[in-house]
Coordinates of C-alpha atoms in Angstrom, one line a residue:
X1 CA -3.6 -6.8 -40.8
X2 CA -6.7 -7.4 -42.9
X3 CA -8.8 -4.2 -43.4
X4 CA -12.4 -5.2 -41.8
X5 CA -14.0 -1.8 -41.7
X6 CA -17.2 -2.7 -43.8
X7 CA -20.8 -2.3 -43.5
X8 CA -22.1 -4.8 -40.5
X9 CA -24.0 -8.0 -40.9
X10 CA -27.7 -7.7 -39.0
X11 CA -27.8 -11.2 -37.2
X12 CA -30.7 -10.2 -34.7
X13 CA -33.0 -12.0 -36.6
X14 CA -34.4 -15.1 -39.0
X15 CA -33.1 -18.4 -39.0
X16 CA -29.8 -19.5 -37.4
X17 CA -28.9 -21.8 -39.6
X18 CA -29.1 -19.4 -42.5
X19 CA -27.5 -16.8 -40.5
X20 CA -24.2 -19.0 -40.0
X21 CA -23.9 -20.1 -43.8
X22 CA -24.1 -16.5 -44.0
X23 CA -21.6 -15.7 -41.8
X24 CA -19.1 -18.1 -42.9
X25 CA -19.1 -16.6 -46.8
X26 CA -18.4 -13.5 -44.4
X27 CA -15.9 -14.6 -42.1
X28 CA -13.9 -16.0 -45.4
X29 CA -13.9 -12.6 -47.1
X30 CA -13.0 -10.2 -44.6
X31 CA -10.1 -12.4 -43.0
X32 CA -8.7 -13.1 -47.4
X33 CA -8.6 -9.6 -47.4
X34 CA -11.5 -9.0 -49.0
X35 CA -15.1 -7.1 -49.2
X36 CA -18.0 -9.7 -48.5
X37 CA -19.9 -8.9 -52.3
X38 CA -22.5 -11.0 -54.0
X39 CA -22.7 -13.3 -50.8
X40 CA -25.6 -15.7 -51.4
X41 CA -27.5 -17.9 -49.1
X42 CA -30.0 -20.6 -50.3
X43 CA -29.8 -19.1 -54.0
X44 CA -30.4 -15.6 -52.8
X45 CA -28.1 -12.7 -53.1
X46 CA -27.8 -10.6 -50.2
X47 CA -25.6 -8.1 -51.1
X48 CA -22.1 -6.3 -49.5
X49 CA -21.8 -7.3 -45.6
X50 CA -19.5 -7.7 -43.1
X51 CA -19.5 -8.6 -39.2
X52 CA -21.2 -6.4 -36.6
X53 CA -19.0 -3.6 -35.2
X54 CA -18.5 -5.4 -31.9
X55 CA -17.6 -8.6 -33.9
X56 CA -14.9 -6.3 -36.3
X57 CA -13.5 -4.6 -33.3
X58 CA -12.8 -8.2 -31.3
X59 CA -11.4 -9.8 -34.7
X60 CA -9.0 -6.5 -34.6
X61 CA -8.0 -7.4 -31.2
X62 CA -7.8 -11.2 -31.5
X63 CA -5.7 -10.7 -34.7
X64 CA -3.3 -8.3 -33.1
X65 CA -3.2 -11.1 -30.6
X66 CA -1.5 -13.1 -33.4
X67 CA -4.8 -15.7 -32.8
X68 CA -5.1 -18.1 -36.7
X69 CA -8.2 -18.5 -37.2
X70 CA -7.4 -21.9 -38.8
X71 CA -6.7 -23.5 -35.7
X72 CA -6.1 -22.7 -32.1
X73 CA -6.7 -23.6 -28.8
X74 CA -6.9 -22.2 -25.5
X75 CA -4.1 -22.8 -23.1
X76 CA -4.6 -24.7 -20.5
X77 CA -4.0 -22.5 -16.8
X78 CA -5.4 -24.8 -14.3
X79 CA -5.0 -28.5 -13.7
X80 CA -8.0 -30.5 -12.8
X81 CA -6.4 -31.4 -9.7
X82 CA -6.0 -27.7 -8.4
X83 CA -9.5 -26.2 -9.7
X84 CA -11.6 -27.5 -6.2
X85 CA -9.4 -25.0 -4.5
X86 CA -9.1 -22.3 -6.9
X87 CA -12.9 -22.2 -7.0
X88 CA -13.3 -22.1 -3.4
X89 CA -11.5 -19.1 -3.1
X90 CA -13.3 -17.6 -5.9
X91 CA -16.3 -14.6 -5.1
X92 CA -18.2 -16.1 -7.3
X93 CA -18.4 -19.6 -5.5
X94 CA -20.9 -18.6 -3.8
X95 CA -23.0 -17.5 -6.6
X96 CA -22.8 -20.6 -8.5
X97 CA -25.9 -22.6 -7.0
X98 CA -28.0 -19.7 -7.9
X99 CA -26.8 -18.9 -11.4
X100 CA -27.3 -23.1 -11.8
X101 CA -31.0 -22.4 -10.8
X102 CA -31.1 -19.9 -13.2
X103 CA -29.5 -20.9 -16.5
X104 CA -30.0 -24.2 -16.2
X105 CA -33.2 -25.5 -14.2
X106 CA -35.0 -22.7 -15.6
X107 CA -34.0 -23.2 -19.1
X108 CA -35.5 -27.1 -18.7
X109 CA -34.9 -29.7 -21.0
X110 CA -32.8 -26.7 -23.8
X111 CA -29.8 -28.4 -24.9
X112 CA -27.0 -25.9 -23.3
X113 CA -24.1 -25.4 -20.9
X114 CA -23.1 -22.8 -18.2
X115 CA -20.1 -21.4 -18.1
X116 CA -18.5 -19.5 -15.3
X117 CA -14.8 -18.2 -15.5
X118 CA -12.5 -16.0 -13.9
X119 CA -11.3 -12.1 -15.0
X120 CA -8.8 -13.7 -16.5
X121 CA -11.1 -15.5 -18.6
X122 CA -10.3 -19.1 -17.4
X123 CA -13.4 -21.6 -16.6
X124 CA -14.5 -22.5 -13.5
X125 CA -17.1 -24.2 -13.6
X126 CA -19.1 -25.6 -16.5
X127 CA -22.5 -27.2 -16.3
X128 CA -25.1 -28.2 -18.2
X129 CA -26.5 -30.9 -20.7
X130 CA -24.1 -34.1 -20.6
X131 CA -24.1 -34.6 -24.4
X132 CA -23.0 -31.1 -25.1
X133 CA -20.4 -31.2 -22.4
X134 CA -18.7 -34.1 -24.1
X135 CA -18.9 -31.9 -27.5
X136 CA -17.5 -29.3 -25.1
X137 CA -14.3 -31.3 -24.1
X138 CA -13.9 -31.8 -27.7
X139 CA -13.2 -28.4 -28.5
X140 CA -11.4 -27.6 -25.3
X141 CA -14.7 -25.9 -23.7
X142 CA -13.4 -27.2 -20.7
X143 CA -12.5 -26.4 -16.9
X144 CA -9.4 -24.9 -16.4
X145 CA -8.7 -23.3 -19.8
X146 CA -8.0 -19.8 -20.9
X147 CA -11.1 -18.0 -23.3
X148 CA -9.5 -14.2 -23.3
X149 CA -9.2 -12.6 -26.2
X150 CA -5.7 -12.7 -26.9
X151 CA -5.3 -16.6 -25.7
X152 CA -8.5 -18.0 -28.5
X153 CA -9.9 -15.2 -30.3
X154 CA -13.3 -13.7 -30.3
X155 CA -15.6 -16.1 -28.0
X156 CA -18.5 -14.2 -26.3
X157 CA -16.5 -14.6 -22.8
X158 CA -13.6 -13.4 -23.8
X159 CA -15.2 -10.3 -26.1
X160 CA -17.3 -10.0 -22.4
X161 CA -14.2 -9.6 -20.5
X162 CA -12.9 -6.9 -23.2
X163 CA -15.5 -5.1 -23.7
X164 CA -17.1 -5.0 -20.0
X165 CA -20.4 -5.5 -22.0
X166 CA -23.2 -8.4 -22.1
X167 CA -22.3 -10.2 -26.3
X168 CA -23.4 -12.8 -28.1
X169 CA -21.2 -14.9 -30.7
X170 CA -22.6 -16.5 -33.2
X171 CA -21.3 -19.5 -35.3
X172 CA -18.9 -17.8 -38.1
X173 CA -18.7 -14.8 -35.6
X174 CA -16.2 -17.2 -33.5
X175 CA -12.3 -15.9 -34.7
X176 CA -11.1 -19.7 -34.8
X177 CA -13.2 -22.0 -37.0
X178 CA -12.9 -24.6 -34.5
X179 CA -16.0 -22.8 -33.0
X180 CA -18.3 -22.0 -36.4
X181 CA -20.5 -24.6 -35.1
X182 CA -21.6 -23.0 -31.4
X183 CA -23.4 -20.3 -30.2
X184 CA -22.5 -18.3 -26.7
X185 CA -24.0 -15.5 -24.9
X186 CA -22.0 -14.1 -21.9
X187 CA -22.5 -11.2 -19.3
X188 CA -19.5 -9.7 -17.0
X189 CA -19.8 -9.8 -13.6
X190 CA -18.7 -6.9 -11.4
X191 CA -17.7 -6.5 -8.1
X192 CA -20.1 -4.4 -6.0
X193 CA -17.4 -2.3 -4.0
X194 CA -14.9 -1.9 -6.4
X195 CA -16.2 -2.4 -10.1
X196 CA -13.7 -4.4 -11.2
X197 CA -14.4 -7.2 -13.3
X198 CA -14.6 -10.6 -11.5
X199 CA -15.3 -12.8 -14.1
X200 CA -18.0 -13.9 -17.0
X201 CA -21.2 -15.8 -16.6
X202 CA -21.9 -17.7 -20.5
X203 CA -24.3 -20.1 -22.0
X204 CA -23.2 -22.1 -24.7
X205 CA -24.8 -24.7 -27.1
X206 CA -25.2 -26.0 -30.8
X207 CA -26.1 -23.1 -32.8
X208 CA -29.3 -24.8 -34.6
X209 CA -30.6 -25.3 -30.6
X210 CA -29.5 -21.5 -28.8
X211 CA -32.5 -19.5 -27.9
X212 CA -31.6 -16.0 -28.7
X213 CA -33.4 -15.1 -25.6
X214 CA -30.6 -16.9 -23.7
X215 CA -28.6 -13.6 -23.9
X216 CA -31.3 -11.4 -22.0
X217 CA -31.3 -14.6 -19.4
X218 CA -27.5 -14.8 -19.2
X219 CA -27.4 -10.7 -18.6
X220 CA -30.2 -11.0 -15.6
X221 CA -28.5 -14.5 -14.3
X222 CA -25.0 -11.7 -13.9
X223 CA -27.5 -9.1 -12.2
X224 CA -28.6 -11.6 -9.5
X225 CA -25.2 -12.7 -9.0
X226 CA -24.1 -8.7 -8.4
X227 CA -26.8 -8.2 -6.3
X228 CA -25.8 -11.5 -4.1
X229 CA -22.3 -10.3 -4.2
X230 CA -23.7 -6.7 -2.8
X231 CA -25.6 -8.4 0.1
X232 CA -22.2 -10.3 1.6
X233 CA -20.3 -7.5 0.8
X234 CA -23.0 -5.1 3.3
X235 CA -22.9 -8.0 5.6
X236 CA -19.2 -7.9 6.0
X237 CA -19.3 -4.6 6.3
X238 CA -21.8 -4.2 8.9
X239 CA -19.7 -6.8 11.0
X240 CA -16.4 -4.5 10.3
X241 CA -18.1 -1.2 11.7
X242 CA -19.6 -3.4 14.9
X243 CA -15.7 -4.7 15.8
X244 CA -13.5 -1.2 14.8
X245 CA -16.4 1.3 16.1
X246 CA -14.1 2.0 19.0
X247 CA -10.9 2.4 16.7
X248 CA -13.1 5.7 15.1
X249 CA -14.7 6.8 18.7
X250 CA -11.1 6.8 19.8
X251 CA -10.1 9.5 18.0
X252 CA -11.8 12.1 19.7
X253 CA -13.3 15.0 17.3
X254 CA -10.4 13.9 15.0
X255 CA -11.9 14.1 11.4
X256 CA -11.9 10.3 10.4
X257 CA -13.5 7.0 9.2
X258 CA -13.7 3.1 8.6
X259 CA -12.9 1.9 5.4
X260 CA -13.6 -1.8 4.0
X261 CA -10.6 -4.3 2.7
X262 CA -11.4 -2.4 -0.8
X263 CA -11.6 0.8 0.3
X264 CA -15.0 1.4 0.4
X265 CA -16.7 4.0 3.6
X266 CA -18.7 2.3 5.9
X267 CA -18.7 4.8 9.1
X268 CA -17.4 8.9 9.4
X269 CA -17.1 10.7 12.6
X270 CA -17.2 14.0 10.9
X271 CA -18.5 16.0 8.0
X272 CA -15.2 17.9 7.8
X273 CA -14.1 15.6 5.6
X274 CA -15.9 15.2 2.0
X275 CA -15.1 11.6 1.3
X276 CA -16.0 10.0 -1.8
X277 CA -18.2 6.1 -1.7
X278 CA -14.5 4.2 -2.2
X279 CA -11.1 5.8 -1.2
X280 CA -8.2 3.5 -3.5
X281 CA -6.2 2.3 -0.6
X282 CA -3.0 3.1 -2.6
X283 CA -3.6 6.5 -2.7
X284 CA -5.5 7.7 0.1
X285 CA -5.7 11.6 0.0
X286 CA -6.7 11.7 -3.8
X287 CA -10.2 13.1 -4.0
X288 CA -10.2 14.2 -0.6
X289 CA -10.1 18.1 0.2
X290 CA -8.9 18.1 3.8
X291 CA -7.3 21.8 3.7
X292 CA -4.0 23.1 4.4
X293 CA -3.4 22.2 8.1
X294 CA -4.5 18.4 7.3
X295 CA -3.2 15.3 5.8
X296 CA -4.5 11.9 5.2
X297 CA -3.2 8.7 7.3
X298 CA -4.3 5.0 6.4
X299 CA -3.6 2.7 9.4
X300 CA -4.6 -1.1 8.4
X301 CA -7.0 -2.7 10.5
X302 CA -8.0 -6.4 10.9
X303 CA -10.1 -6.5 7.6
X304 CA -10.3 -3.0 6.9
X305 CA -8.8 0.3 7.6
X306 CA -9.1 3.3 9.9
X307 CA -8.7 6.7 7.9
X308 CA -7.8 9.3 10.1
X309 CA -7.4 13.4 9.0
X310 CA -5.1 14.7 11.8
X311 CA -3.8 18.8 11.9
X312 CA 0.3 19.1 10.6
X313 CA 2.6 19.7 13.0
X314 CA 2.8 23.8 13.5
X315 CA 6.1 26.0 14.2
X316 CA 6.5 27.9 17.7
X317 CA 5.7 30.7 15.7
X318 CA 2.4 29.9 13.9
X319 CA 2.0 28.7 11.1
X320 CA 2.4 25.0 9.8
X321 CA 6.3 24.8 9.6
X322 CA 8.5 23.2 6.7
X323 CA 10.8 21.5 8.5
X324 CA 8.6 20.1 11.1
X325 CA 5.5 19.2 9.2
X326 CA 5.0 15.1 9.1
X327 CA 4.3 14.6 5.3
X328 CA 1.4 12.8 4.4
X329 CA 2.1 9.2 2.9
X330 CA 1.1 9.4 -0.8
X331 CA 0.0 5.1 -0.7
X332 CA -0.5 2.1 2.5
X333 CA 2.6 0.3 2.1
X334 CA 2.3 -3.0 3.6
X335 CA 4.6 -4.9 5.7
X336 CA 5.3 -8.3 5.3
X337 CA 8.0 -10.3 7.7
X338 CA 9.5 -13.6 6.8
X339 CA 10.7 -16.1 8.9
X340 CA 12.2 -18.8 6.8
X341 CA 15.4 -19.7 8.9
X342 CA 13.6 -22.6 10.1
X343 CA 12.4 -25.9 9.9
X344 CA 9.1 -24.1 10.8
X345 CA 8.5 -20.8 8.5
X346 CA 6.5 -18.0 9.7
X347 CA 5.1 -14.9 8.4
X348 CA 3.3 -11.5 9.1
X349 CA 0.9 -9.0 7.6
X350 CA 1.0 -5.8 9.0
X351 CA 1.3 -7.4 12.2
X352 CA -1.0 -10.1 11.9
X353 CA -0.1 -13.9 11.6
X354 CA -0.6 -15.8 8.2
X355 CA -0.5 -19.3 8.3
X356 CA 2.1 -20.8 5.9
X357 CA 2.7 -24.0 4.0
X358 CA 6.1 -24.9 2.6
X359 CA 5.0 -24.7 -0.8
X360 CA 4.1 -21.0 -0.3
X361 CA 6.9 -20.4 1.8
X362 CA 9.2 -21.3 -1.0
X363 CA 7.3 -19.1 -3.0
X364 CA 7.8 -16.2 -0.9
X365 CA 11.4 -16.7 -0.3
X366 CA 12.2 -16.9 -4.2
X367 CA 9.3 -13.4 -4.7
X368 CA 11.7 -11.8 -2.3
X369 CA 15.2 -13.1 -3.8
X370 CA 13.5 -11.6 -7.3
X371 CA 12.0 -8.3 -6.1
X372 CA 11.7 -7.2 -9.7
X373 CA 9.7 -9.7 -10.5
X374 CA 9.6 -13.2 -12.5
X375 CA 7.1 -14.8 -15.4
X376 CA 5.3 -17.7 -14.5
X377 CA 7.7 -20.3 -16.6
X378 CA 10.6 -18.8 -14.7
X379 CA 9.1 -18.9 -10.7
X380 CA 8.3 -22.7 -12.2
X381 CA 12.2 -23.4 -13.0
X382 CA 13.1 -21.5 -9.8
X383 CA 10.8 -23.5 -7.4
X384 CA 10.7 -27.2 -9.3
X385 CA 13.5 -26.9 -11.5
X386 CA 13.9 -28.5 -14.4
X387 CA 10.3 -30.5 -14.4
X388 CA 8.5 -27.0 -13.4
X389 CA 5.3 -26.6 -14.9
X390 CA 4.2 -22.9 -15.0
X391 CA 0.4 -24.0 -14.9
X392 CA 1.2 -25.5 -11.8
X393 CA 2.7 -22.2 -10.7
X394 CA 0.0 -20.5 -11.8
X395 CA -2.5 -22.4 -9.5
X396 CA 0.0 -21.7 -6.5
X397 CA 0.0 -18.1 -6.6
X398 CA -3.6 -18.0 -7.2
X399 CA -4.0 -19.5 -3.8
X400 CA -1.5 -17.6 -2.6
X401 CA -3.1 -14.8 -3.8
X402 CA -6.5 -15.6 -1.7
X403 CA -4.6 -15.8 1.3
X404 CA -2.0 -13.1 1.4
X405 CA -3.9 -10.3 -1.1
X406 CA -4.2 -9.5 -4.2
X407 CA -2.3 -5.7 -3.4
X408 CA 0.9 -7.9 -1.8
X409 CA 1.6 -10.5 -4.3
X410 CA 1.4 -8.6 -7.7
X411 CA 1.2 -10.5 -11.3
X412 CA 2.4 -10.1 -14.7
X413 CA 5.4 -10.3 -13.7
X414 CA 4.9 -12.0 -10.1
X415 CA 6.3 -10.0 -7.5
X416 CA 5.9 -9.1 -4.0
X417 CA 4.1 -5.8 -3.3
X418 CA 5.5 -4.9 0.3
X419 CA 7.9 -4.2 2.4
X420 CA 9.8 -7.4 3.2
X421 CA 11.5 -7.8 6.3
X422 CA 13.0 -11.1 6.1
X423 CA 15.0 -13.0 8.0
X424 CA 17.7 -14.3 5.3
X425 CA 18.1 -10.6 4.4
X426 CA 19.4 -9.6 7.8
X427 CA 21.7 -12.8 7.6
X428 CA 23.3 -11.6 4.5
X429 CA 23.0 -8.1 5.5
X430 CA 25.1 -8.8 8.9
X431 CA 27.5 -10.8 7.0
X432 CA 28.2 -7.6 4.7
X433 CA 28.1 -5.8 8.1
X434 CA 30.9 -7.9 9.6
X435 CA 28.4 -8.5 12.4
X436 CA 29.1 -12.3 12.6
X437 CA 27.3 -13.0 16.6
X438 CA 24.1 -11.5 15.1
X439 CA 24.4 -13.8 11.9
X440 CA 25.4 -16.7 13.6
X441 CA 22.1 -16.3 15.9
X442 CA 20.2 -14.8 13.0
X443 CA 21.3 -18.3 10.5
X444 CA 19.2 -21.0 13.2
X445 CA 18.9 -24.3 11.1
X446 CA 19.4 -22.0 7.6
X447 CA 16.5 -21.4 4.9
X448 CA 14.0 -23.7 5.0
X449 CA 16.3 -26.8 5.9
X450 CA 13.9 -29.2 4.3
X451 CA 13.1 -27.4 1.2
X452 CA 14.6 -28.8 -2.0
X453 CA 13.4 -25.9 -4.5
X454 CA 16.3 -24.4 -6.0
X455 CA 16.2 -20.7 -5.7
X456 CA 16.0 -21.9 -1.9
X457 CA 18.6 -24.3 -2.3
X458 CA 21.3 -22.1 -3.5
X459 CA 20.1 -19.0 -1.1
X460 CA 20.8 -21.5 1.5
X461 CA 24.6 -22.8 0.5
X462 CA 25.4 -19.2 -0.4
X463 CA 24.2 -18.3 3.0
X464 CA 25.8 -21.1 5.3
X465 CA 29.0 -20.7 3.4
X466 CA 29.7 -17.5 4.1
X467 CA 28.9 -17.6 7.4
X468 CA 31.2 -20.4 7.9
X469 CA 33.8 -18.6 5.9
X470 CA 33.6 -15.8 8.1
X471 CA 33.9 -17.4 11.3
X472 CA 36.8 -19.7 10.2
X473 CA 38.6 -16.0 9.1
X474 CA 37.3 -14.0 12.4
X475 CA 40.3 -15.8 14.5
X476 CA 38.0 -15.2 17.1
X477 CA 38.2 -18.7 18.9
X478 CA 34.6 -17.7 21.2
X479 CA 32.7 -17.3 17.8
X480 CA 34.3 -20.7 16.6
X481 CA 33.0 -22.7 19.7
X482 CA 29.5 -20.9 19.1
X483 CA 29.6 -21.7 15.7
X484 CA 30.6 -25.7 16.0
X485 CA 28.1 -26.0 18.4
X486 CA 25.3 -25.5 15.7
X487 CA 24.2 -28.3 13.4
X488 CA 26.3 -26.4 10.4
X489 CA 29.8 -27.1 12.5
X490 CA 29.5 -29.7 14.5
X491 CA 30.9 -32.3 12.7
X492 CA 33.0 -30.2 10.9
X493 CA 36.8 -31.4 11.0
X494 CA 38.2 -28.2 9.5
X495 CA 36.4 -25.7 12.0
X496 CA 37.3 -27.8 15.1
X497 CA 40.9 -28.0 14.4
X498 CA 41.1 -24.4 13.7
X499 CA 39.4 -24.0 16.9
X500 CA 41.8 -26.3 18.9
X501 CA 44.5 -24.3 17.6
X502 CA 42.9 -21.3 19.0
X503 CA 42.0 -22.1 22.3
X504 CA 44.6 -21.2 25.4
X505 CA 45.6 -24.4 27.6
X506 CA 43.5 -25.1 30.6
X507 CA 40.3 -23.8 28.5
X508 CA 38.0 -26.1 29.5
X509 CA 36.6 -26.3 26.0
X510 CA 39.4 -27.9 24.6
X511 CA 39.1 -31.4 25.7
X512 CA 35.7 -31.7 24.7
X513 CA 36.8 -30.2 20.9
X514 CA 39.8 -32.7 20.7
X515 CA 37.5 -35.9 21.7
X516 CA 34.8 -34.9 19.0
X517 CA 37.5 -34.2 16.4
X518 CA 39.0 -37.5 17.1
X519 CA 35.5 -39.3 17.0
X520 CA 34.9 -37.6 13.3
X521 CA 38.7 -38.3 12.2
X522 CA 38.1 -42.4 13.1
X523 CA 35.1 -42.3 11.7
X524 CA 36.3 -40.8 8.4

């Protein structure tokens, strides 16, 4: 890698123009390997320089990124088709009206855009001056692309995102020259309960037209945006104490309180316990001094939780006792149940109903067939075979994501966070069992009869042929009849003769066996 530790270039001020011919004389000597000397602009020499130390530190990270800064573009994560929904679900949806009043009305006729992306770094929305949007979708400044770091280089959203700091980027500043000839300014956005990053709020435009107040603007425009943000997150909080008040009452002098989705305390019972402003949900008794007879339980609520501090269990002879003490659970470990043997899939949270497509069925069943966990490109082959596009993919978990939780379905790789309790495991595990009357009734109409994805697909056959080979091999002429009364054995010659040869004279099943065998033996 090219050593760029050198004395920084001062852009804060003078003419912009004369600041990217500058900057360009820079940006070709440090990234040939060399110190910037004798750089001259309009006849003048202006001496050693070299970017600005936020600049060097994003073209170390960019270039580590393997990023050319001959020519790159961002990937493309979303498809047009897919964004209404993704932005729907987005915090920052609501937002967007105001941040439009603010970068864009207010900034009047100023030739410029708006840019609002996810924490990955992926645009959302982009609004603004018509003219530059079309020089936007030249460059790939577009809705549903990629601007981290490591996917384009040093951009002020994706140097944002990095550094959790409010940037600017200026002209030659850009990694890829592709971008020499804008100007961005970008803030990150935080989310008030947790302070995790929830995505970047940019203006963008020609460089001989960007105000370089535009960066102060773009830093209060990601203010307002926290401080809306704050104001829904207190509402929904206020509306979570009012329905699980009695949940905490219940507990009756039992040290306890209500947590939000996130973690955050909205309501104690007690000042026995010294609770921090957010307890992580994953690890509930960190931070909190509870003493020697206590331990920490997280029960989930509808939207929330209930943290409750009850005594260990003590020995008949004082004392809190090793072998009967109830250990406290180091994390919440969610439950999710599966019903996919169906033409009609189900699922449940922690109890509580979800409401599921076949699309995110499928996606669940092949999480859960993978519990280590798959890349995008691969849940694409698994789920649409051959034709999968992992962008496609990506904009399916996303919503999946929104619906289910961000702590159940985990990314990079994708995997299901949870315990499963699904309903093709206990087939396959009453199979291995030699329980074939609970597999028979546990199979129904198989995996997601309907679904033509794959992973599901093969799960399926595997599935319905060994419960058919089973049977057939269980001599056990009952199970037969059960089983060639499903859809699976009706019309299946091989099952029915075996049964026919199994079944005593005078059974009264066997006359109704030996007129559908003949039926499917014409019919062959």
């Amino acid at each position: 890698m090219v050593d760029i530790s050198m004395r920084y270039f001062d852009e804060s001020s003078g003419d912009p123009l004369r600041q990217a011919r500058l900057l360009e004389q820079v940006h070709a000597a440090v990234l040939g390997g060399d110190v910037a000397d004798d750089v001259c602009v309009d006849g003048k020499r202006k001496g050693t320089c070299s970017p600005r130390p936020v600049v060097v530190e994003s073209w170390r990270r960019s270039l580590a990124a393997r990023i050319d800064p001959n020519g790159w573009q961002p990937p493309v994560e979303f498809e047009t088709a897919a964004l209404p929904e993704i932005r729907a679900e987005h915090p920052l949806a609501e937002c967007v009206p105001l941040l439009r009043e603010t970068l864009l009305e207010a900034a009047g006729d100023t030739p410029h855009i708006m840019i609002v992306t996810d924490a990955a770094g992926t645009i959302l929305w982009r609004e603004g001056n018509p003219e530059i949007c079309r020089k936007a979708d030249d460059v790939l400044l577009s809705e549903g692309t990629r601007w981290s770091e490591d996917a384009i280089g040093t951009n002020a959203m994706g140097t944002t995102l990095a550094t959790g700091s409010p940037v600017r980027i200026h002209s030659a500043e850009h990694l890829v020259r592709t971008y020499h000839a804008w100007t961005c300014a970008a803030s990150p956005v935080h989310d008030p309960e947790t302070g995790a990053v929830l995505g970047s709020i940019d203006v963008s435009g020609p460089l001989r037209t960007m105000h370089p107040a535009l960066t102060a603007l773009v830093t209060a425009a990601a203010r307002l945006a926290e401080n809306r943000l704050t104001d829904r997150m207190r509402r929904e909080h206020e509306r979570l104490r009012q329905r699980h008040l009695p949940s905490l009452r219940a507990l009756r002098g039992e040290p306890g309180a209500l947590l939000g989705p996130r973690g955050h305390v909205i309501e104690t019972n007690s000042g026995e316990l010294n609770l921090p402003e957010r307890v992580e949900p994953t690890r509930p008794e960190a931070g909190i001094a509870v003493g020697d007879d206590r331990r920490i339980v997280l029960e989930p609520l509808s939207g929330g939780y209930l943290l409750r501090a009850p005594r260990r269990n003590r020995s008949p002879h004082g004392g809190t006792s090793g072998v009967t003490r109830t250990p406290a659970p180091a994390a919440v470990r969610h439950t999710l149940r599966l019903g996919l043997m169906s033409e009609y899939p189900t699922a449940e949270l922690d109890g509580q109903r979800l409401e599921l497509g076949t699309r995110h069925a499928e996606l669940l069943a092949a999480l859960a067939l993978r519990p280590a966990g798959v890349s995008s490109e691969r849940l694409a082959l698994l789920v649409h075979g051959e034709r999968g596009n992992p962008v496609t993919v990506r904009a399916e978990i996303h919503r999946l994501r929104n619906q289910i939780g961000c702590a159940v379905v985990r990314t990079k790789p994708y995997r299901l966070d949870a315990s499963i309790e699904a309903d093709f495991h206990d087939v396959r595990e009453a199979l291995c069992e030699g329980a074939l009357r609970s597999a028979l009734a546990l199979h129904g109409a198989g995996l997601l009869p309907g679904s033509e994805a794959p992973v599901v697909r093969e799960e399926r056959e595997e599935l319905a042929a060994g419960l058919r080979g089973a049977v057939l091999g269980s001599e056990d002429p009952d199970l037969l009849w059960s089983y060639a009364s499903t859809e699976h054995g009706r019309d299946d010659i091989e099952v029915l003769e075996h049964l026919l040869s199994l079944l005593p004279r005078g059974d009264w099943r066997r006359a109704g066996t030996r007129a559908r065998l003949a039926r499917l033996l014409r019919e062959q």
